[in-house]
Structures are given as structure tokens and as C-alpha cells.
Coordinates of C-alpha atoms and ligand atoms in Angstrom, one line a residue:
X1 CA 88.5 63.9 118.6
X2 CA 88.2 62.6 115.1
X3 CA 89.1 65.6 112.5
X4 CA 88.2 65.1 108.5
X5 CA 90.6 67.2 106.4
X6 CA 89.0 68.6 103.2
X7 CA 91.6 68.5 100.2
X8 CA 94.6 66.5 98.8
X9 CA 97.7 68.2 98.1
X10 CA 101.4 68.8 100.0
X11 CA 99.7 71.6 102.0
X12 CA 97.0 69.2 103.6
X13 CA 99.3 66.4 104.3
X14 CA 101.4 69.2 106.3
X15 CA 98.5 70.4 107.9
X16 CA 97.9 66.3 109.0
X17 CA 101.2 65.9 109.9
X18 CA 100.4 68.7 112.4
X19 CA 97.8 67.8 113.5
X20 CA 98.1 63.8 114.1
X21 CA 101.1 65.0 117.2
X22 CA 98.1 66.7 118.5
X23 CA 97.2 64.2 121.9
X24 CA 93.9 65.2 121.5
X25 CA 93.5 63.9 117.9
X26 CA 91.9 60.4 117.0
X27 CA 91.5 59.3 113.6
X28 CA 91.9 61.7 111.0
X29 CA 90.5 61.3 107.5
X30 CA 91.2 63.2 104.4
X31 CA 88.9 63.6 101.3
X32 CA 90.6 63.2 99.0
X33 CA 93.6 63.1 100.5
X34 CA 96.7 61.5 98.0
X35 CA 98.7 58.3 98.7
X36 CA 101.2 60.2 100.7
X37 CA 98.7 61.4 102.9
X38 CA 97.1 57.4 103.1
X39 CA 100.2 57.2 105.4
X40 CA 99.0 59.5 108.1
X41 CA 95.2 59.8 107.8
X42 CA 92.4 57.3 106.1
X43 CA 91.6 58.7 102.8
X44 CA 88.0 58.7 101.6
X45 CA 87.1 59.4 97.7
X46 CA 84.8 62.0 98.0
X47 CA 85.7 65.6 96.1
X48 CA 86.0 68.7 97.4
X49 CA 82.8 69.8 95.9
X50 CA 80.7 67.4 97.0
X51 CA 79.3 68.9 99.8
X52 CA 76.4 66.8 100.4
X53 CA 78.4 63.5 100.5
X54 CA 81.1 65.5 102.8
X55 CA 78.5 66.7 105.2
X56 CA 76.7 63.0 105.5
X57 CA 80.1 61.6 106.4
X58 CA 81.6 63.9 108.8
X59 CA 78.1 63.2 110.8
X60 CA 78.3 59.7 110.1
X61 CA 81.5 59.3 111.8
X62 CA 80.6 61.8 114.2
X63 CA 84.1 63.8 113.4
X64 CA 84.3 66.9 115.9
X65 CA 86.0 69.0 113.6
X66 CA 86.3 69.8 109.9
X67 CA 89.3 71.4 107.9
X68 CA 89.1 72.8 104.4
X69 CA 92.7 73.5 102.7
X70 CA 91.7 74.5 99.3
X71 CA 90.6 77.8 98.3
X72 CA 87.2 76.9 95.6
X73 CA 85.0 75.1 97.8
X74 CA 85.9 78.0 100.5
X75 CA 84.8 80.2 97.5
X76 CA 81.7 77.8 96.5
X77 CA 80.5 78.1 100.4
X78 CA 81.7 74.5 102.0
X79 CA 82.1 76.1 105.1
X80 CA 78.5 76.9 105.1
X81 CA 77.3 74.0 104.0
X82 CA 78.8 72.2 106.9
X83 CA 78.2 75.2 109.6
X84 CA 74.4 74.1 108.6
X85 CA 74.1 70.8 109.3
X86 CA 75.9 71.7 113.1
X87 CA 79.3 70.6 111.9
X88 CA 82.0 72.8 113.7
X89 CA 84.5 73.3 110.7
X90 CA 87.6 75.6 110.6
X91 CA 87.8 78.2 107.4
X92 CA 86.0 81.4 106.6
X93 CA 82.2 81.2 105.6
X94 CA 81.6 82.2 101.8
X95 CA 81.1 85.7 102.4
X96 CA 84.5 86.3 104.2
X97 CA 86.5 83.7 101.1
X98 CA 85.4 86.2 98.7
X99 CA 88.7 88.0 100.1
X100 CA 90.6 86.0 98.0
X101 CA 87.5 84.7 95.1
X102 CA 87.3 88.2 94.1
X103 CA 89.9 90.5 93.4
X104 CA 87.7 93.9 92.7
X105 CA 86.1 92.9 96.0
X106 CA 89.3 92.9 97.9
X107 CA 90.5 96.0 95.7
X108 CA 87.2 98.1 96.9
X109 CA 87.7 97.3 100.5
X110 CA 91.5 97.9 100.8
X111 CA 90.6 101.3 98.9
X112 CA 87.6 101.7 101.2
X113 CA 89.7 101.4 104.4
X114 CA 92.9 103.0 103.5
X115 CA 95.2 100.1 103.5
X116 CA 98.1 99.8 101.3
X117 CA 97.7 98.2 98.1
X118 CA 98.9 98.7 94.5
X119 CA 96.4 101.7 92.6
X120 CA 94.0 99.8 90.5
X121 CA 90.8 100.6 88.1
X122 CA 88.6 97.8 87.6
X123 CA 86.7 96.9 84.5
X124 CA 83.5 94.7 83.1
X125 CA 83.8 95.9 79.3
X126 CA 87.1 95.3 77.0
X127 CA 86.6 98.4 75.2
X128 CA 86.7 101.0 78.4
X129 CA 89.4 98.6 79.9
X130 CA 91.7 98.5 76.3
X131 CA 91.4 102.4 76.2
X132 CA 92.4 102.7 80.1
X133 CA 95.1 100.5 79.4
X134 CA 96.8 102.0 76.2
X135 CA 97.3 105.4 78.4
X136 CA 99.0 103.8 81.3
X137 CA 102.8 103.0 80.9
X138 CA 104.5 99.2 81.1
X139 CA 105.3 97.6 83.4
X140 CA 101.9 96.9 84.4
X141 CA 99.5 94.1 86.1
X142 CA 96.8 92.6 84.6
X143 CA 94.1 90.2 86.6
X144 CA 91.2 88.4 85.8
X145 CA 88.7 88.6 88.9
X146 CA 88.1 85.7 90.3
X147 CA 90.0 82.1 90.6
X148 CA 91.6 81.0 88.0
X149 CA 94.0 78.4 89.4
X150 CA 97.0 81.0 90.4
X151 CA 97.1 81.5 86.2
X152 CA 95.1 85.0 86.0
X153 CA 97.6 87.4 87.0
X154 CA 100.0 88.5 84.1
X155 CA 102.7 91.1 84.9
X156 CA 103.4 92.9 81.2
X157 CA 106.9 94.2 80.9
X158 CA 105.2 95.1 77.0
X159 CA 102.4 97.0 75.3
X160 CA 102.1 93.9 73.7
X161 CA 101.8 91.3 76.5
X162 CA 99.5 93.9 78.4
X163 CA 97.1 93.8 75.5
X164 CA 97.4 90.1 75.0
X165 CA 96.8 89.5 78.6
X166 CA 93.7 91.5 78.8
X167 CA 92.4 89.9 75.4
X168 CA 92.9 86.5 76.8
X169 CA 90.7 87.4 80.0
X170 CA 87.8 89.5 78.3
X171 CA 87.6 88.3 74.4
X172 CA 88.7 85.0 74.5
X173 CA 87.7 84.3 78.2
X174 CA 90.2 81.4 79.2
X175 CA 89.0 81.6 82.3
X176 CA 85.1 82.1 81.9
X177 CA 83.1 83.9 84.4
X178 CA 86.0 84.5 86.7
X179 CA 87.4 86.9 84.0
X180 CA 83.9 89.0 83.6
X181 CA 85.6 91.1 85.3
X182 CA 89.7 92.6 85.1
X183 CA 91.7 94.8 87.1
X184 CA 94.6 97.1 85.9
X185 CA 96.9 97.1 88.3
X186 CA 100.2 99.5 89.1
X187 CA 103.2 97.6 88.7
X188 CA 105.0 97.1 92.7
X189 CA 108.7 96.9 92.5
X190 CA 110.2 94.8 95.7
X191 CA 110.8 91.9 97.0
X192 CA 107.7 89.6 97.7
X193 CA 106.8 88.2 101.0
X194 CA 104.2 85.9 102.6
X195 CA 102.6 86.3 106.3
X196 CA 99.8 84.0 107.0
X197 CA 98.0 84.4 110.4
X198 CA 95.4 82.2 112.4
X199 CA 92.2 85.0 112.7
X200 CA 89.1 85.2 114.5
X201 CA 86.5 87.7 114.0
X202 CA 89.2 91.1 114.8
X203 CA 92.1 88.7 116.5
X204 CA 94.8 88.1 114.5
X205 CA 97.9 86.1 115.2
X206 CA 100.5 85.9 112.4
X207 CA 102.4 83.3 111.6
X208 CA 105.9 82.9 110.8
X209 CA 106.8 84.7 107.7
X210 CA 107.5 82.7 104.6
X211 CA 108.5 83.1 100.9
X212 CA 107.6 81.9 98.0
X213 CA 109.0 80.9 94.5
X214 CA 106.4 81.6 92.0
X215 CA 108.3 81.2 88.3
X216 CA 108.7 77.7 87.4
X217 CA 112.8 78.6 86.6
X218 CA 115.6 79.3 88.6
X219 CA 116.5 83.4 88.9
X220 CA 113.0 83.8 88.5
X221 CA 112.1 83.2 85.0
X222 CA 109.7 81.3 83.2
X223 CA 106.0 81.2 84.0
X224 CA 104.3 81.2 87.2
X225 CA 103.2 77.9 89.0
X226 CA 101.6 77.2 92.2
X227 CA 104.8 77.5 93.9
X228 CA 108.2 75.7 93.6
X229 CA 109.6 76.3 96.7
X230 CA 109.2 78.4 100.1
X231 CA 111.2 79.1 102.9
X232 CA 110.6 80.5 106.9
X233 CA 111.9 82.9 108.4
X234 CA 112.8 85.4 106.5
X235 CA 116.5 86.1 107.9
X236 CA 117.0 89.2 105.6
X237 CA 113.3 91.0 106.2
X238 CA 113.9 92.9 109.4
X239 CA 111.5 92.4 112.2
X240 CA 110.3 95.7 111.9
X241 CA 108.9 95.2 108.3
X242 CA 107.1 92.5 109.5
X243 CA 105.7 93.7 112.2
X244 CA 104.2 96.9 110.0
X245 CA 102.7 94.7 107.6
X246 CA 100.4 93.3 110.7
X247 CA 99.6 96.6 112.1
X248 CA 99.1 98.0 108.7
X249 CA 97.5 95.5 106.9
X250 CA 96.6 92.2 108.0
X251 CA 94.9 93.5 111.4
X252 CA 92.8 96.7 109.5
X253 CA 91.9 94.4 106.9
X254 CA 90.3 91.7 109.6
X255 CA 89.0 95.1 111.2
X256 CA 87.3 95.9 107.7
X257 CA 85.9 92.3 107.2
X258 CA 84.3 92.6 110.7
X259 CA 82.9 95.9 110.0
X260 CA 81.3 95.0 106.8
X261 CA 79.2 92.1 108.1
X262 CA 81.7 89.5 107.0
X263 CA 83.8 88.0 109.8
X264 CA 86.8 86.2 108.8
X265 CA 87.9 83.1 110.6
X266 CA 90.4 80.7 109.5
X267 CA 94.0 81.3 107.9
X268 CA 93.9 85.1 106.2
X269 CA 97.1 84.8 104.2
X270 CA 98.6 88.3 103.0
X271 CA 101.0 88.2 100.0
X272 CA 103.2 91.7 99.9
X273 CA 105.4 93.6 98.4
X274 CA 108.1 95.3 100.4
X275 CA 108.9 98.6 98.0
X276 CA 112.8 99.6 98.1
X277 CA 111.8 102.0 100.7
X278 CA 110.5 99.1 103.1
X279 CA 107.2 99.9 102.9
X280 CA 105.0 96.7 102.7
X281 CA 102.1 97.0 100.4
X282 CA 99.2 94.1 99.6
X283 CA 99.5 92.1 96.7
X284 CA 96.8 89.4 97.4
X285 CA 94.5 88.0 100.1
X286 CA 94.3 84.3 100.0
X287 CA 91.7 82.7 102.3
X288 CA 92.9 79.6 103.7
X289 CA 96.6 78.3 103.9
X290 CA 99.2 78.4 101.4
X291 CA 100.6 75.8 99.1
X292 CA 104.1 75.3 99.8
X293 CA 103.9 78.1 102.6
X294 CA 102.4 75.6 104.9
X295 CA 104.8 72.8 104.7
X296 CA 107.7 75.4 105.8
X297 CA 105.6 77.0 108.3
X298 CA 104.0 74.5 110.6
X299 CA 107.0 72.7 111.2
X300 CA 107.7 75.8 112.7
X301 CA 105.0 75.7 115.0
X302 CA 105.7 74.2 118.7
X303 CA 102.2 74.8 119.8
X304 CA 99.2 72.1 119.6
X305 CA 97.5 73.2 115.5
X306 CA 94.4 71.3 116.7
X307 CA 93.9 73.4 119.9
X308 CA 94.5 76.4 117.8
X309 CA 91.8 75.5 115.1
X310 CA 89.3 74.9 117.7
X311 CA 90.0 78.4 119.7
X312 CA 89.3 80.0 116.3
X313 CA 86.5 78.0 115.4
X314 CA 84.9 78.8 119.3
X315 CA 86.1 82.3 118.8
X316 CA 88.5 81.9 121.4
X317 CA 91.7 82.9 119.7
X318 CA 92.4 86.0 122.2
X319 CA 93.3 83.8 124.9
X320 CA 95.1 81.8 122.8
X321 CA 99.1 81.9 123.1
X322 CA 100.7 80.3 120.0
X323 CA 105.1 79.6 120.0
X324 CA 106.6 79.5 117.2
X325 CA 110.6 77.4 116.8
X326 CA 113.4 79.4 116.0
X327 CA 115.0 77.0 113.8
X328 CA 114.7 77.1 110.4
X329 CA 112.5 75.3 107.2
X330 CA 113.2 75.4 103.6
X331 CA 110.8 73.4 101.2
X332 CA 111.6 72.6 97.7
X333 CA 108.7 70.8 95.4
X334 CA 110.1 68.0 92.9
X335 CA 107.8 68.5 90.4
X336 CA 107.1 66.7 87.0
X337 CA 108.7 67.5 83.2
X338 CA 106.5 69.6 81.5
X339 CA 104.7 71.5 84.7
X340 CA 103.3 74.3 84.4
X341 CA 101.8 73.0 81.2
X342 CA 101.1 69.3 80.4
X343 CA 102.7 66.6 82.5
X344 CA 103.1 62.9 82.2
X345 CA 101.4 60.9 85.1
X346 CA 102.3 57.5 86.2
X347 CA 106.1 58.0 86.4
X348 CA 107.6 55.5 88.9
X349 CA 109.6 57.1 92.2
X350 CA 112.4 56.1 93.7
X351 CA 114.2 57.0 96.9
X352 CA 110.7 57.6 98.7
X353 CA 110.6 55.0 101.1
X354 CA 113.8 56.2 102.6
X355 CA 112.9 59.9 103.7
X356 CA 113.0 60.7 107.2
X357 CA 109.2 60.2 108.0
X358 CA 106.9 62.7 107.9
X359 CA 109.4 66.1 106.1
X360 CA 108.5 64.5 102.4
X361 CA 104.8 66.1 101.6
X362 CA 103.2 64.4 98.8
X363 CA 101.8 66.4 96.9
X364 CA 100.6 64.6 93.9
X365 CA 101.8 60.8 93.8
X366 CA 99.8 57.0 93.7
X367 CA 100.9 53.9 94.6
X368 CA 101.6 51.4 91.4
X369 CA 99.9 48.0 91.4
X370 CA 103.2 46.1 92.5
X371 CA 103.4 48.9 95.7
X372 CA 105.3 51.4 94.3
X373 CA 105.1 55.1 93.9
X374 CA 103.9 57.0 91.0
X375 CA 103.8 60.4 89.8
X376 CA 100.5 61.7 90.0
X377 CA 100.4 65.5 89.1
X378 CA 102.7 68.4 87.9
X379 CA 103.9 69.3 91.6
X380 CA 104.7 65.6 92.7
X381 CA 106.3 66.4 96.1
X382 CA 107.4 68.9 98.5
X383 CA 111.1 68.0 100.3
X384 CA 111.4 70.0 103.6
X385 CA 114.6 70.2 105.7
X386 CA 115.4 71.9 109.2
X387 CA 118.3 73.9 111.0
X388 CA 119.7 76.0 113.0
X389 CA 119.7 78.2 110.0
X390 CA 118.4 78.6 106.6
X391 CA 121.9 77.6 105.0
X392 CA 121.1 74.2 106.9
X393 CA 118.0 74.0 106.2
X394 CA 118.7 74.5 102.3
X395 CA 121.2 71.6 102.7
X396 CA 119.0 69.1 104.3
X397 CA 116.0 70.0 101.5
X398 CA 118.2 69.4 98.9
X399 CA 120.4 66.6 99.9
X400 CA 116.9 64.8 100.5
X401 CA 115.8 65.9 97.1
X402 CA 118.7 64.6 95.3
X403 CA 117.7 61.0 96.9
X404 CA 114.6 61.0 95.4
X405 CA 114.5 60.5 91.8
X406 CA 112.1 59.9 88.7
X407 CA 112.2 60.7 84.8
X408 CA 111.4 64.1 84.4
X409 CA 112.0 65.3 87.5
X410 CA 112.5 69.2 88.0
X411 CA 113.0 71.8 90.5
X412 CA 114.3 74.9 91.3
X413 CA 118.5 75.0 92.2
X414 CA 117.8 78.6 94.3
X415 CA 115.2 78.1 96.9
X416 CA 115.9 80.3 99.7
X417 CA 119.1 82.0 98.1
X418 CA 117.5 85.1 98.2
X419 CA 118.1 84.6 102.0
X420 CA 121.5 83.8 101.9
X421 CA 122.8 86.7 99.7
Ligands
AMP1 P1 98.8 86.7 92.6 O1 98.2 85.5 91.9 O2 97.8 87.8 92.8 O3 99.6 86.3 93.8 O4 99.9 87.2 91.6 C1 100.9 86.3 91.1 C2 102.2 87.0 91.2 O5 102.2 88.1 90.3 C3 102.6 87.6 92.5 O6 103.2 86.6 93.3 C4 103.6 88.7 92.1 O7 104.8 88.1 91.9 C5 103.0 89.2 90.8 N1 102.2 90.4 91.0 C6 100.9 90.5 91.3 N2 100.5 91.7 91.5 C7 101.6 92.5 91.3 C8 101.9 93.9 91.3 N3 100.9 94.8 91.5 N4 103.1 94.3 91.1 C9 104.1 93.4 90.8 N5 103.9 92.1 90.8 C10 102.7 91.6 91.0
LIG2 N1 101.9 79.4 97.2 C1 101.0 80.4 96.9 C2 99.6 80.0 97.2 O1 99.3 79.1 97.9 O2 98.7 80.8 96.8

């Protein structure tokens, strides 16, 4: 079956790695893809919101399945656009993506069905929201309501940062219509974890377990990015924690989406909080796969990806069984001087060519004129290495990393320490 993968970062050439062991896969194209990806899959210039052009070629070359990685065309309603012109595609429809496009949306339902989350008030006028806020104490969240490319959440430690955040979203509006709307958000203390699951309709199967490294610095500081690191498992998180956060959360909430008349299927990806008395709580739905979740997390996965997205594309996850390796995956993302803010492009990479095929994700890079590799975006690439444990997973990453050099390059010295303390 030919497959067309929507999207172009380190999380879609993981999810074509995956999928390209599948015996049942034939050729696989990516729009629109990066050069990294070029390895794996044929790369087609067409954007992810180009839905017309998308839809005309995924029925010109008669591809049997579609897969959207990126959360704003799930958002825009790509899934629907290709759902009507017959085209089986694997992702939630528009109405279920507003999970993760709207944050007062997914506020009202987890307050609707009971399921743990941070208290909130939500707000469309600055005044009413600047008086709320002057009465609550610090720290506290602030979060613009819809996408605003992982940039619209501040957590304020100040009076001063709280205001300035909230001024940002509603006065100056940085992040235009997606910040018509804030919510004011109590402050979680814990430790942060990620549990993405395959679900269909009120089936969910979870994942392995997976954290993040938001802040751009090592110990944590400096400002968020997309993410500069993960790792899976989570050898510190007992069992049991993770096992609550299905029962408790990521099942109810599928439950909820079902009962409101907005079915999720697709990757439902819960990001929590585990308070000091190990209770998880919801931080964020996101509504497709994670960016660098993914590239620790199917490497992980000894069952066949393609049969999986086609059983929740049919509906026929329940009968599904899905095995998961026990070894472990650590990911660190190279990424270029300057990221989160501006970035030079065009930097030339070296040590590339080298990598054991396939663990190196690209996640933004171009080949030069003379056949090189360039730099092509502020988180260039995502280095995974495997082991029997996380301590040898961490090795591999980084001794991998260190092989790959260009001017600029940074990235985080701590990935999965957390784990190892
Ligand atoms: P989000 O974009 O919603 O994932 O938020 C970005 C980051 O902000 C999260 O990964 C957390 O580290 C932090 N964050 C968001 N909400 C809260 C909260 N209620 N309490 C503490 N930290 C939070
Ligand atoms: N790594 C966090 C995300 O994909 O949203």
C-alpha cells in the first residue's frame, strides 16, 4: 500500500522510518518531507495547507492511506478535507483536534467530566482578566487559547511577568486570533510527563511513556522550545502512576470526546503533571504525535505502525494487540545557535553521512549544491540511541551527537538525567 505522510520535521521522518519496515508498505511520500526524510520516502513540494493540491495527489497516485503529523492543518480540518474526497487518512477530524487548538475548549470539557486538571478561569476581555489576575498569587500560568507554535504558555514566577504575559496575549496580540481568548491557570508543582496513545472512538492504547525537555538550557532554564530532548521509559515514574493517568485521564477524556459528538481517532497525547503526592493531573492535550516524543517512542514499538494506523482508521483498534521493546531510547535534538529566537540557515554538517542509518531524524536540514548537508531550521536534528538501559541509551545519543558537528551547534548536556538521579 502506498502511504503519503503530511509534514516535514524529525517527528515525520520517525513516523517513516516506522513505517517503511512495515511489509505491507510500498512507496511512501512525504509533503513536504526535508532532505533527511528524501532518504526514506519521495518528497513532494506541496504545504501542509494546501489541501486541495494534497487531496488531488494522494488520488492521483492512488495512495491507500494518509498520515498528518502536524498539529495546524489537524486544527484547519485536513483530515476532513481528505475523509471527503474518500481518502482513508489517519488523525482526528477537526472537531475532535480542537482538543489541542483550543485550550478553553479542553478546559470546559475536563471541568465538565471531572478529570484532573489545573483550576482555571478563562477570559475574552483584558480588563475582567487583569482584575482576576492581580488577586491571585504567583506562581501562576498564563495561556493564550489557541496555537501559537508551543510559545503561548508563560509560567510567571512575578506580578510582573504575569501581567506582561497577559499584555502580550490580549493588548498587543503577538499571536492574533489565537490569543482572543486567555486562560489563568493554577500553577502545578511536579515533575512533567508525556503518555501518547493510539485511540479510536472510546479504545485507547497508550504508548510508552516519554519525557520531554522543554527549556532551551540545561537544568531547565532559559525559554521554552519545541523540545530539546526526550527520553522512554520513564525508569523513575512507577508503573502505577502511569497506569492512573490512563484510567484517570486519557481513557475518560476519549469517553467525553465520544459523548460530545466528537470522536477522536488518531494519537491523543496527554502532557501531565505528577504532583509530589503522585497524583497525575492534565497539563495539555495535543492531537497528533509529539515532536521529539515520537523519535524515542516508536523505536520502541516491535509491532507493525502501519497495521496499527489502519485498525484505527477502520475503527478496529480493540482487536488490536500492540508490543512494546523493553529496551531503552534517549533523543537529543542538535539544534542551531540562536534557536529559540532567530537562527542562521545554510550552515554546512559534518559527520552525517556516518550515522548508523536510520536513529539520526532530520529535522530541519538541505542538501548543498556540491551534495552536502545544510542547516535548515532552529531544531536541525534529532540523535537517538538504544540500550538495555537509559544510562546506555544516553551514551549512544550523545557519543553520536558529538560526531556530528556544525558552527553553532547546541544542545542540551542533561537529557534523560532526571532518570538517572
Ligand atoms: P504547554 O504548551 O501547554 O505544554 O505548556 C508549556 C509548558 O509550560 C509545559 O510543558 C509545562 O512545563 C508548563 N506548564 C503549563 N501549564 C502549567 C501549569 N498549570 N503548571 C505548571 N507548569 C505548566
Ligand atoms: N514535544 C512537545 C510537543 O510535541 O508538543
Amino acid at each position: 500500500m502506498d502511504i503519503l505522510v503530511v509534514g516535514g520535521g524529525g517527528r515525520e521522518h520517525a513516523i517513516i522510518w516506522s513505517l517503511s519496515q512495515s511489509p505491507n508498505a510500498g512507496k511512501i511520500y512525504c509533503a513536504p518531507g526535508n532532505a533527511g526524510i528524501a532518504q526514506l520516502a519521495e518528497c513532494v513540494p506541496i504545504g501542509v495547507f494546501e489541501f486541495d493540491k494534497l487531496t488531488a495527489f494522494a488520488k492521483e497516485r492512488e495512495v491507500g492511506l494518509v498520515v498528518i503529523g502536524p498539529d495546524d492543518p489537524l486544527a484547519a480540518g485536513i483530515v476532513d478535507a481528505f475523509e471527503a474526497q474518500g481518502i482513508k487518512v489517519f488523525g482526528p477530524r477537526r472537531n475532535a483536534a480542537e482538543i489541542e487548538g483550543s485550550k478553553t475548549f479542553m478546559k470546559d470539557l475536563l471541568h465538565k467530566y471531572g478529570i484532573p486538571t489545573a483550576a482555571y478561569e478563562k477570559f475574552g476581555d483584558y480588563e475582567a482578566a487583569l482584575a482576576y489576575l492581580r488577586a491571585q498569587d504567583v506562581p501562576i500560568v498564563i495561556k493564550a487559547d489557541g496555537l501559537a507554535a508551543g510559545k503561548g504558555v508563560t509560567v510567571a514566577y512575578t506580578r510582573e511577568e504575569a501581567e506582561e504575559a497577559l499584555r502580550h496575549i490580549m493588548v498587543d496580540k503577538v499571536f492574533g486570533e489565537a490569543g482572543a481568548q486567555v486562560v489563568i491557570e493554577e500553577f502545578l508543582a511536579g515533575q512533567e510527563m508525556s503518555i501518547l496513545a493510539f485511540v479510536d472512538g472510546e479504545t485507547v492504547r497508550p504508548m510508552a511513556a516519554a519525557q520531554d525537555h522543554k527549556p532551551v538550557f540545561d537544568g531547565d532554564k532559559g525559554p521554552n522550545t519545541g523540545g530539546m530532548g526526550t527520553y522512554s521509559p520513564l525508569p523513575h515514574i512507577p508503573a502505577s502512576i502511569i497506569e492512573e493517568a490512563v484510567k484517570t485521564i486519557i481513557e475518560p477524556t476519549a469517553k467525553a470526546m465520544v459523548a460530545e459528538g466528537r470522536s477522536f481517532s488518531g494519537v491523543l497525547f496527554a502532557g501531565l503533571m505528577i504532583s509530589p503526592d503522585g497524583r497525575p493531573k492534565t497539563i495539555e492535550f495535543n492531537a497528533r504525535f509529539g515532536d521529539p516524543e515520537t523519535q524515542v517512542v516508536l523505536p520502541r514499538l516491535k509491532s507493525d505502525l502501519l497495521e496499527i494506523f489502519l485498525a484505527v482508521t477502520e475503527g478496529r483498534l480493540k482487536d488490536t494487540d500492540i508490543e512494546w521493546s523493553d529496551e531503552a531510547a534517549v533523543c537529543v535534538v542538535l539544534a542551531s545557535e540562536g534557536y529559540p529566537g532567530t537562527y542562521p540557515k545554510g550552515v554546512p554538517i559534518t559527520g552525517l553521512d556516518d550515522q548508523e542509518a536510520g536513529l539520526v531524524f532530520h529535522a530541519g536540514t538541505a542538501r548543498s549544491a556540491d551534495g552536502g548537508w545544510v542547516t535548515n531550521g532552529g531544531r536541525v536534528l534529532g540523535v537517538v540511541g538504544r540500550g538495555a538501559t537509559i544510562a546506555e541509551a544516553r551514551e549512544a545519543a550523545y557519543k553520536k551527537a558529538e560526531g556530528i558537528s556544525f558552527a553553532g551547534k547546541q544542545c542540551r548536556s542533561d537529557i534523560a538525567m532526571k532518570a538517572l538521579v
